[in-house]
mmCIF file of C-alpha atoms in Angstrom:
data_model
loop_
_atom_site.group_PDB
_atom_site.id
_atom_site.type_symbol
_atom_site.label_atom_id
_atom_site.label_comp_id
_atom_site.label_asym_id
_atom_site.label_seq_id
_atom_site.Cartn_x
_atom_site.Cartn_y
_atom_site.Cartn_z
ATOM 1 C CA MET A 1 11.622 -55.346 -54.922
ATOM 2 C CA ALA A 2 11.337 -56.925 -51.447
ATOM 3 C CA VAL A 3 12.189 -56.147 -47.819
ATOM 4 C CA LYS A 4 13.597 -58.879 -45.613
ATOM 5 C CA LYS A 5 11.865 -59.766 -42.376
ATOM 6 C CA VAL A 6 14.014 -59.335 -39.230
ATOM 7 C CA THR A 7 13.103 -60.594 -35.789
ATOM 8 C CA VAL A 8 14.451 -59.745 -32.340
ATOM 9 C CA LYS A 9 16.248 -63.122 -32.371
ATOM 10 C CA ASP A 10 18.063 -62.118 -35.559
ATOM 11 C CA LEU A 11 19.157 -58.892 -33.887
ATOM 12 C CA VAL A 12 20.454 -60.817 -30.849
ATOM 13 C CA ASP A 13 22.328 -63.328 -33.048
ATOM 14 C CA HIS A 14 24.114 -60.617 -35.100
ATOM 15 C CA THR A 15 24.873 -58.005 -32.477
ATOM 16 C CA ARG A 16 26.463 -58.235 -29.071
ATOM 17 C CA LEU A 17 23.260 -58.564 -27.036
ATOM 18 C CA THR A 18 22.212 -60.779 -24.184
ATOM 19 C CA ILE A 19 18.619 -61.782 -23.436
ATOM 20 C CA VAL A 20 17.456 -60.773 -19.930
ATOM 21 C CA SER A 21 13.788 -61.663 -20.238
ATOM 22 C CA GLY A 22 11.176 -62.465 -22.872
ATOM 23 C CA HIS A 23 12.811 -65.559 -24.333
ATOM 24 C CA ASP A 24 9.435 -66.701 -25.642
ATOM 25 C CA TYR A 25 8.864 -63.460 -27.585
ATOM 26 C CA LEU A 26 12.020 -63.215 -29.711
ATOM 27 C CA ASP A 27 9.892 -63.687 -32.859
ATOM 28 C CA ARG A 28 8.665 -60.117 -32.623
ATOM 29 C CA THR A 29 9.303 -58.303 -35.924
ATOM 30 C CA ILE A 30 11.566 -55.294 -36.380
ATOM 31 C CA SER A 31 10.282 -53.105 -39.186
ATOM 32 C CA THR A 32 12.727 -50.159 -39.121
ATOM 33 C CA ALA A 33 16.479 -49.622 -38.753
ATOM 34 C CA ASP A 34 15.906 -46.454 -36.715
ATOM 35 C CA ILE A 35 16.688 -46.811 -33.040
ATOM 36 C CA SER A 36 14.899 -44.734 -30.403
ATOM 37 C CA ARG A 37 16.610 -43.027 -27.496
ATOM 38 C CA PRO A 38 13.488 -42.249 -25.364
ATOM 39 C CA GLY A 39 14.778 -39.256 -23.448
ATOM 40 C CA LEU A 40 11.664 -37.077 -23.894
ATOM 41 C CA GLU A 41 9.435 -40.032 -23.230
ATOM 42 C CA MET A 42 10.978 -40.443 -19.794
ATOM 43 C CA THR A 43 9.552 -37.032 -18.941
ATOM 44 C CA GLY A 44 6.077 -38.131 -20.059
ATOM 45 C CA TYR A 45 6.125 -36.522 -23.555
ATOM 46 C CA PHE A 46 4.794 -39.120 -25.999
ATOM 47 C CA THR A 47 3.502 -36.899 -28.842
ATOM 48 C CA TYR A 48 6.171 -38.038 -31.308
ATOM 49 C CA TYR A 49 6.898 -41.440 -29.782
ATOM 50 C CA ALA A 50 7.848 -44.089 -32.373
ATOM 51 C CA PRO A 51 6.778 -47.434 -30.837
ATOM 52 C CA GLU A 52 7.888 -49.505 -33.841
ATOM 53 C CA ARG A 53 11.542 -48.791 -33.056
ATOM 54 C CA VAL A 54 13.903 -50.728 -30.799
ATOM 55 C CA GLN A 55 14.055 -48.675 -27.542
ATOM 56 C CA LEU A 56 17.613 -48.087 -26.295
ATOM 57 C CA LEU A 57 18.121 -47.063 -22.706
ATOM 58 C CA GLY A 58 21.535 -45.764 -21.692
ATOM 59 C CA ILE A 59 23.139 -43.863 -18.819
ATOM 60 C CA THR A 60 21.089 -40.705 -19.497
ATOM 61 C CA GLU A 61 17.703 -42.415 -19.444
ATOM 62 C CA THR A 62 18.654 -44.628 -16.446
ATOM 63 C CA SER A 63 19.973 -41.720 -14.412
ATOM 64 C CA PHE A 64 16.808 -39.723 -15.048
ATOM 65 C CA SER A 65 14.610 -42.618 -14.071
ATOM 66 C CA GLU A 66 16.256 -42.786 -10.628
ATOM 67 C CA ARG A 67 14.598 -39.442 -9.805
ATOM 68 C CA MET A 68 11.112 -40.759 -10.569
ATOM 69 C CA SER A 69 8.702 -42.443 -8.247
ATOM 70 C CA HIS A 70 7.688 -46.045 -8.714
ATOM 71 C CA ASP A 71 4.213 -45.098 -10.064
ATOM 72 C CA GLU A 72 5.595 -42.481 -12.468
ATOM 73 C CA LEU A 73 8.226 -44.815 -13.828
ATOM 74 C CA LEU A 74 5.817 -47.701 -14.232
ATOM 75 C CA MET A 75 3.368 -45.476 -16.074
ATOM 76 C CA VAL A 76 6.086 -44.270 -18.486
ATOM 77 C CA TYR A 77 7.369 -47.778 -19.208
ATOM 78 C CA ARG A 78 3.822 -49.053 -19.767
ATOM 79 C CA LYS A 79 3.267 -46.321 -22.354
ATOM 80 C CA MET A 80 6.546 -47.246 -24.018
ATOM 81 C CA ALA A 81 5.649 -50.949 -24.020
ATOM 82 C CA ASP A 82 3.425 -50.664 -27.078
ATOM 83 C CA THR A 83 2.130 -53.625 -29.045
ATOM 84 C CA LYS A 84 4.444 -52.510 -31.907
ATOM 85 C CA THR A 85 7.604 -52.220 -29.741
ATOM 86 C CA PRO A 86 10.084 -54.959 -30.768
ATOM 87 C CA ALA A 87 12.399 -54.885 -27.723
ATOM 88 C CA PHE A 88 14.041 -52.829 -24.986
ATOM 89 C CA VAL A 89 17.857 -52.677 -24.994
ATOM 90 C CA VAL A 90 19.831 -51.547 -21.948
ATOM 91 C CA SER A 91 23.441 -50.625 -22.573
ATOM 92 C CA THR A 92 26.644 -50.577 -20.477
ATOM 93 C CA ASN A 93 25.487 -53.402 -18.208
ATOM 94 C CA LEU A 94 23.257 -50.911 -16.373
ATOM 95 C CA PRO A 95 20.816 -52.201 -13.732
ATOM 96 C CA ILE A 96 17.379 -52.902 -15.118
ATOM 97 C CA ALA A 97 14.535 -51.232 -13.261
ATOM 98 C CA ASP A 98 11.841 -53.522 -11.814
ATOM 99 C CA GLU A 99 9.264 -51.189 -13.412
ATOM 100 C CA LEU A 100 10.718 -51.865 -16.859
ATOM 101 C CA LYS A 101 10.684 -55.635 -16.220
ATOM 102 C CA GLN A 102 7.049 -55.447 -15.136
ATOM 103 C CA ALA A 103 5.907 -53.357 -18.104
ATOM 104 C CA ALA A 104 7.834 -55.485 -20.607
ATOM 105 C CA GLU A 105 6.484 -58.728 -19.109
ATOM 106 C CA GLU A 106 2.912 -57.436 -19.287
ATOM 107 C CA ALA A 107 3.343 -56.533 -22.983
ATOM 108 C CA ASN A 108 5.380 -59.665 -23.908
ATOM 109 C CA ILE A 109 8.371 -57.548 -24.984
ATOM 110 C CA PRO A 110 11.938 -58.908 -24.612
ATOM 111 C CA ILE A 111 14.539 -57.003 -22.622
ATOM 112 C CA LEU A 112 18.123 -57.207 -23.970
ATOM 113 C CA THR A 113 21.344 -55.949 -22.446
ATOM 114 C CA THR A 114 24.974 -55.472 -23.408
ATOM 115 C CA HIS A 115 28.293 -54.350 -21.923
ATOM 116 C CA LEU A 116 28.791 -52.013 -24.883
ATOM 117 C CA THR A 117 28.143 -48.272 -24.520
ATOM 118 C CA SER A 118 24.986 -46.744 -25.998
ATOM 119 C CA SER A 119 26.856 -45.301 -28.971
ATOM 120 C CA GLN A 120 28.596 -48.625 -29.709
ATOM 121 C CA ILE A 121 25.481 -50.803 -29.569
ATOM 122 C CA LEU A 122 23.511 -48.133 -31.443
ATOM 123 C CA SER A 123 26.050 -48.262 -34.264
ATOM 124 C CA ASN A 124 26.025 -52.070 -34.318
ATOM 125 C CA MET A 125 22.236 -52.355 -34.432
ATOM 126 C CA THR A 126 21.814 -49.584 -37.010
ATOM 127 C CA TYR A 127 24.429 -51.129 -39.319
ATOM 128 C CA TYR A 128 22.902 -54.576 -39.098
ATOM 129 C CA LEU A 129 19.273 -53.510 -39.404
ATOM 130 C CA GLY A 130 20.080 -50.986 -42.122
ATOM 131 C CA GLY A 131 21.531 -53.745 -44.298
ATOM 132 C CA GLU A 132 18.844 -56.311 -43.541
ATOM 133 C CA LEU A 133 15.822 -54.039 -43.930
ATOM 134 C CA ALA A 134 17.011 -52.124 -46.959
ATOM 135 C CA PRO A 135 14.886 -52.664 -50.126
ATOM 136 C CA ARG A 136 16.247 -55.550 -52.175
ATOM 137 C CA GLN A 137 16.259 -56.371 -55.842
ATOM 138 C CA ALA A 138 17.245 -59.624 -57.464
ATOM 139 C CA VAL A 139 19.221 -59.360 -60.711
ATOM 140 C CA HIS A 140 19.954 -62.176 -63.099
ATOM 141 C CA GLY A 141 23.693 -62.277 -63.594
ATOM 142 C CA VAL A 142 27.048 -63.121 -62.017
ATOM 143 C CA LEU A 143 28.749 -61.015 -59.366
ATOM 144 C CA ILE A 144 32.507 -61.385 -58.939
ATOM 145 C CA ASP A 145 35.241 -59.539 -57.094
ATOM 146 C CA VAL A 146 37.952 -58.650 -59.611
ATOM 147 C CA HIS A 147 41.074 -57.221 -57.940
ATOM 148 C CA GLY A 148 38.873 -55.874 -55.094
ATOM 149 C CA LEU A 149 36.320 -54.418 -57.514
ATOM 150 C CA GLY A 150 32.715 -55.686 -57.472
ATOM 151 C CA VAL A 151 31.794 -56.475 -61.095
ATOM 152 C CA LEU A 152 28.211 -57.446 -62.023
ATOM 153 C CA ILE A 153 28.167 -59.407 -65.290
ATOM 154 C CA THR A 154 24.820 -59.377 -67.074
ATOM 155 C CA GLY A 155 23.643 -60.587 -70.467
ATOM 156 C CA ASP A 156 21.362 -62.973 -72.294
ATOM 157 C CA ALA A 157 21.041 -66.572 -71.142
ATOM 158 C CA GLY A 158 23.777 -68.795 -72.532
ATOM 159 C CA ILE A 159 26.036 -65.936 -73.586
ATOM 160 C CA GLY A 160 28.885 -67.069 -71.313
ATOM 161 C CA LYS A 161 28.563 -65.061 -68.081
ATOM 162 C CA THR A 162 29.291 -68.004 -65.773
ATOM 163 C CA GLU A 163 32.041 -69.437 -67.962
ATOM 164 C CA SER A 164 33.871 -66.099 -68.165
ATOM 165 C CA ALA A 165 33.655 -65.608 -64.427
ATOM 166 C CA LEU A 166 34.905 -69.185 -63.830
ATOM 167 C CA GLU A 167 37.921 -68.609 -66.052
ATOM 168 C CA LEU A 168 38.900 -65.513 -64.014
ATOM 169 C CA ILE A 169 38.438 -67.471 -60.801
ATOM 170 C CA GLN A 170 40.643 -70.275 -62.091
ATOM 171 C CA GLN A 171 43.297 -67.674 -62.979
ATOM 172 C CA GLY A 172 43.189 -66.298 -59.461
ATOM 173 C CA LYS A 173 42.056 -62.873 -60.714
ATOM 174 C CA ALA A 174 38.529 -62.997 -59.304
ATOM 175 C CA ARG A 175 36.442 -64.345 -56.463
ATOM 176 C CA LEU A 176 32.839 -65.552 -56.735
ATOM 177 C CA VAL A 177 30.125 -63.677 -54.891
ATOM 178 C CA ALA A 178 26.982 -64.914 -56.624
ATOM 179 C CA ASP A 179 26.027 -66.876 -59.767
ATOM 180 C CA ASP A 180 22.723 -66.783 -61.629
ATOM 181 C CA ARG A 181 20.878 -64.661 -59.052
ATOM 182 C CA VAL A 182 22.389 -61.627 -57.304
ATOM 183 C CA ASP A 183 20.490 -60.202 -54.342
ATOM 184 C CA ILE A 184 21.204 -56.477 -54.151
ATOM 185 C CA HIS A 185 20.436 -53.940 -51.456
ATOM 186 C CA GLN A 186 21.327 -50.280 -51.088
ATOM 187 C CA GLU A 187 23.744 -49.586 -48.230
ATOM 188 C CA ASP A 188 23.690 -45.835 -48.717
ATOM 189 C CA GLU A 189 22.905 -43.289 -51.433
ATOM 190 C CA GLN A 190 25.944 -44.228 -53.515
ATOM 191 C CA ARG A 191 26.689 -47.852 -52.661
ATOM 192 C CA LEU A 192 25.027 -51.148 -53.654
ATOM 193 C CA ILE A 193 25.868 -54.414 -51.946
ATOM 194 C CA GLY A 194 25.394 -57.678 -53.787
ATOM 195 C CA GLN A 195 25.315 -61.148 -52.243
ATOM 196 C CA PRO A 196 24.116 -64.639 -53.168
ATOM 197 C CA SER A 197 20.882 -66.269 -52.108
ATOM 198 C CA ALA A 198 21.330 -68.718 -49.245
ATOM 199 C CA VAL A 199 20.536 -71.670 -51.554
ATOM 200 C CA LEU A 200 23.106 -70.778 -54.238
ATOM 201 C CA GLN A 201 26.005 -69.531 -52.018
ATOM 202 C CA ASN A 202 29.426 -70.624 -53.403
ATOM 203 C CA LEU A 203 27.720 -72.591 -56.223
ATOM 204 C CA MET A 204 28.023 -72.154 -59.995
ATOM 205 C CA GLU A 205 26.086 -73.850 -62.789
ATOM 206 C CA VAL A 206 28.360 -74.557 -65.765
ATOM 207 C CA ARG A 207 26.583 -75.667 -68.926
ATOM 208 C CA GLY A 208 27.546 -79.215 -69.837
ATOM 209 C CA VAL A 209 29.246 -79.783 -66.504
ATOM 210 C CA GLY A 210 26.577 -79.071 -63.924
ATOM 211 C CA ILE A 211 26.784 -77.623 -60.438
ATOM 212 C CA ILE A 212 30.220 -77.023 -58.875
ATOM 213 C CA ASP A 213 31.060 -75.799 -55.395
ATOM 214 C CA VAL A 214 33.661 -73.106 -56.030
ATOM 215 C CA GLN A 215 34.875 -73.034 -52.413
ATOM 216 C CA GLN A 216 35.398 -76.795 -52.289
ATOM 217 C CA VAL A 217 37.130 -76.955 -55.704
ATOM 218 C CA TYR A 218 39.239 -73.761 -55.690
ATOM 219 C CA GLY A 219 39.547 -73.003 -51.959
ATOM 220 C CA ALA A 220 38.164 -70.458 -49.521
ATOM 221 C CA VAL A 221 40.096 -67.593 -51.177
ATOM 222 C CA SER A 222 38.027 -68.037 -54.338
ATOM 223 C CA VAL A 223 34.712 -66.827 -52.812
ATOM 224 C CA ARG A 224 33.271 -63.816 -51.026
ATOM 225 C CA SER A 225 30.056 -63.437 -49.036
ATOM 226 C CA HIS A 226 29.261 -60.021 -50.514
ATOM 227 C CA ALA A 227 30.753 -57.194 -52.604
ATOM 228 C CA SER A 228 30.128 -53.522 -53.344
ATOM 229 C CA ILE A 229 28.916 -53.291 -56.962
ATOM 230 C CA ARG A 230 31.017 -50.710 -58.783
ATOM 231 C CA LEU A 231 30.864 -51.842 -62.412
ATOM 232 C CA ASN A 232 28.355 -53.562 -64.683
ATOM 233 C CA ILE A 233 29.676 -55.427 -67.722
ATOM 234 C CA HIS A 234 26.869 -56.391 -70.078
ATOM 235 C CA LEU A 235 27.699 -59.184 -72.514
ATOM 236 C CA SER A 236 25.785 -58.820 -75.809
ATOM 237 C CA ASN A 237 25.561 -60.829 -79.018
ATOM 238 C CA GLY A 238 26.943 -58.588 -81.763
ATOM 239 C CA LYS A 239 29.991 -57.456 -83.626
ATOM 240 C CA ILE A 240 32.343 -54.588 -83.079
ATOM 241 C CA GLY A 241 31.684 -52.014 -85.785
ATOM 242 C CA GLU A 242 27.914 -52.448 -85.840
ATOM 243 C CA GLU A 243 25.796 -49.464 -85.037
ATOM 244 C CA ASN A 244 25.090 -50.580 -81.474
ATOM 245 C CA PHE A 245 28.710 -50.702 -80.447
ATOM 246 C CA ASP A 246 31.250 -47.927 -80.011
ATOM 247 C CA ARG A 247 34.823 -49.074 -80.549
ATOM 248 C CA LEU A 248 36.014 -46.639 -77.852
ATOM 249 C CA GLY A 249 33.218 -47.437 -75.424
ATOM 250 C CA ASN A 250 30.306 -45.365 -74.168
ATOM 251 C CA GLU A 251 31.634 -43.546 -71.133
ATOM 252 C CA ASP A 252 28.206 -42.183 -70.139
ATOM 253 C CA GLU A 253 26.189 -45.431 -70.009
ATOM 254 C CA THR A 254 24.930 -46.567 -66.607
ATOM 255 C CA LEU A 255 22.731 -49.280 -65.015
ATOM 256 C CA ASN A 256 20.114 -48.017 -62.563
ATOM 257 C CA ILE A 257 19.504 -50.334 -59.590
ATOM 258 C CA LEU A 258 17.360 -49.167 -56.665
ATOM 259 C CA GLY A 259 17.920 -45.596 -57.752
ATOM 260 C CA VAL A 260 21.735 -45.910 -57.726
ATOM 261 C CA LYS A 261 23.574 -45.547 -61.034
ATOM 262 C CA VAL A 262 26.361 -48.035 -61.738
ATOM 263 C CA LYS A 263 28.943 -47.550 -64.521
ATOM 264 C CA LYS A 264 28.029 -49.872 -67.446
ATOM 265 C CA MET A 265 30.193 -51.239 -70.225
ATOM 266 C CA VAL A 266 28.611 -53.181 -73.077
ATOM 267 C CA VAL A 267 30.939 -55.891 -74.425
ATOM 268 C CA PRO A 268 30.082 -57.668 -77.674
ATOM 269 C CA VAL A 269 30.645 -61.402 -77.574
ATOM 270 C CA THR A 270 32.034 -62.853 -80.803
ATOM 271 C CA PRO A 271 33.547 -66.251 -81.731
ATOM 272 C CA GLY A 272 37.223 -66.485 -80.824
ATOM 273 C CA ARG A 273 37.137 -63.516 -78.475
ATOM 274 C CA ASN A 274 38.396 -64.192 -74.901
ATOM 275 C CA THR A 275 35.582 -62.611 -72.944
ATOM 276 C CA ALA A 276 37.234 -63.265 -69.564
ATOM 277 C CA SER A 277 40.277 -61.269 -70.600
ATOM 278 C CA VAL A 278 38.067 -58.410 -71.775
ATOM 279 C CA ILE A 279 36.244 -58.369 -68.424
ATOM 280 C CA ASP A 280 39.564 -58.268 -66.604
ATOM 281 C CA ALA A 281 40.787 -55.421 -68.831
ATOM 282 C CA ALA A 282 37.557 -53.507 -68.323
ATOM 283 C CA ALA A 283 37.881 -53.811 -64.514
ATOM 284 C CA VAL A 284 41.483 -52.594 -64.680
ATOM 285 C CA LYS A 285 40.488 -49.705 -66.913
ATOM 286 C CA PHE A 286 37.698 -48.683 -64.518
ATOM 287 C CA ARG A 287 40.108 -48.783 -61.542
ATOM 288 C CA THR A 288 42.756 -46.689 -63.335
ATOM 289 C CA GLN A 289 40.124 -44.128 -64.338
ATOM 290 C CA ASN A 290 39.116 -43.789 -60.717
ATOM 291 C CA MET A 291 42.801 -43.217 -59.850
ATOM 292 C CA GLY A 292 42.827 -40.299 -62.321
ATOM 293 C CA TYR A 293 44.284 -41.916 -65.438
ATOM 294 C CA ASP A 294 42.149 -42.091 -68.573
ATOM 295 C CA ALA A 295 43.672 -43.869 -71.598
ATOM 296 C CA LEU A 296 41.060 -42.311 -73.946
ATOM 297 C CA GLN A 297 42.070 -38.855 -72.810
ATOM 298 C CA THR A 298 45.717 -39.736 -73.308
ATOM 299 C CA LEU A 299 44.961 -40.817 -76.842
ATOM 300 C CA GLN A 300 43.045 -37.604 -77.499
ATOM 301 C CA GLU A 301 45.958 -35.501 -76.228
ATOM 302 C CA ARG A 302 48.443 -37.386 -78.384
ATOM 303 C CA MET A 303 46.224 -36.973 -81.436
ATOM 304 C CA ASP A 304 45.868 -33.207 -80.758
ATOM 305 C CA LYS A 305 49.634 -32.917 -80.377
ATOM 306 C CA ALA A 306 50.225 -34.832 -83.611
ATOM 307 C CA ILE A 307 47.752 -32.590 -85.499
ATOM 308 C CA ILE A 308 49.504 -29.462 -84.253
ATOM 309 C CA GLU A 309 52.932 -30.830 -85.237
ATOM 310 C CA ASN A 310 51.626 -31.787 -88.711
ATOM 311 C CA GLN A 311 50.172 -28.325 -89.136
ATOM 312 C CA LYS A 312 53.589 -26.786 -88.240
ATOM 313 C CA GLU A 313 55.318 -29.067 -90.727
ATOM 314 C CA ASP A 314 52.828 -28.127 -93.469
ATOM 315 C CA ALA A 315 53.355 -24.463 -92.710
ATOM 316 C CA GLU A 316 57.155 -24.854 -92.947
ATOM 317 C CA GLU A 317 56.852 -26.682 -96.260
ATOM 318 C CA ARG A 318 54.668 -23.902 -97.687
ATOM 319 C CA LYS A 319 57.309 -21.306 -96.720
ATOM 320 C CA HIS A 320 59.951 -23.131 -98.723
ATOM 321 C CA ASP A 321 57.721 -23.523 -101.805
#
């Protein structure tokens, strides 16, 4: 499990921010997705100050600072300009106080600005940093988008994960997200996001053929940059009917990634079986179940109904005997 390193320059490049000062210090590291609104700090209360956070100054903080003397304001900004502080961000194109510029320059901290409101830029920065700084786990497998559903295909090496995914892509039923290595991070308590490594993006390794660029061969519609992982299909060497496999499927089996449980279906791979079609059917089944339709439950209801009817017929026959 790893955490990605994010710098102030990364934040500038991925959110709507403009550099005001500190161009030479954009390599400062951001270690948390939490953003600080230093309202209490403006009054001089620093007991619970979190210097490792990006410090966001909006209309409230700026308006309060206008009531302070030069010395008071400079003292506050110098306390805020900690060695751990990544950057100051000023929203809504508000004027930047000379005291802030002086304190930031003394501590080699960049000052960034934006025309967005505090709530808008706060949302942008939190979303970006939350995704980038979330714990990550690399999983060996193939991630595809099947009918809008993120499907993680796992299994032993050489079992046909890539070939099955490629067949679905060729049929226009799936889009490639990642092959061989899937980088996964947790977006929230219930959602996992998978994406490719930068080196392998849009590439697939097909045994006997080599490396192919899926986007170049099948077009831009055949790839995705990321997908929410909703289903894990594990391909396994075996035969239906053996002890390890349930013909009706194990509805309770899950795959645990970063503390999030993902629905898991184990699919036996046997000669002559079209694995790609099975993966497509499994994705459709999962989607219909989420929409409230369960084929297994329908079968059970039909069987119960048939049993009751047979019992009635048997009872009628015994009356006539």
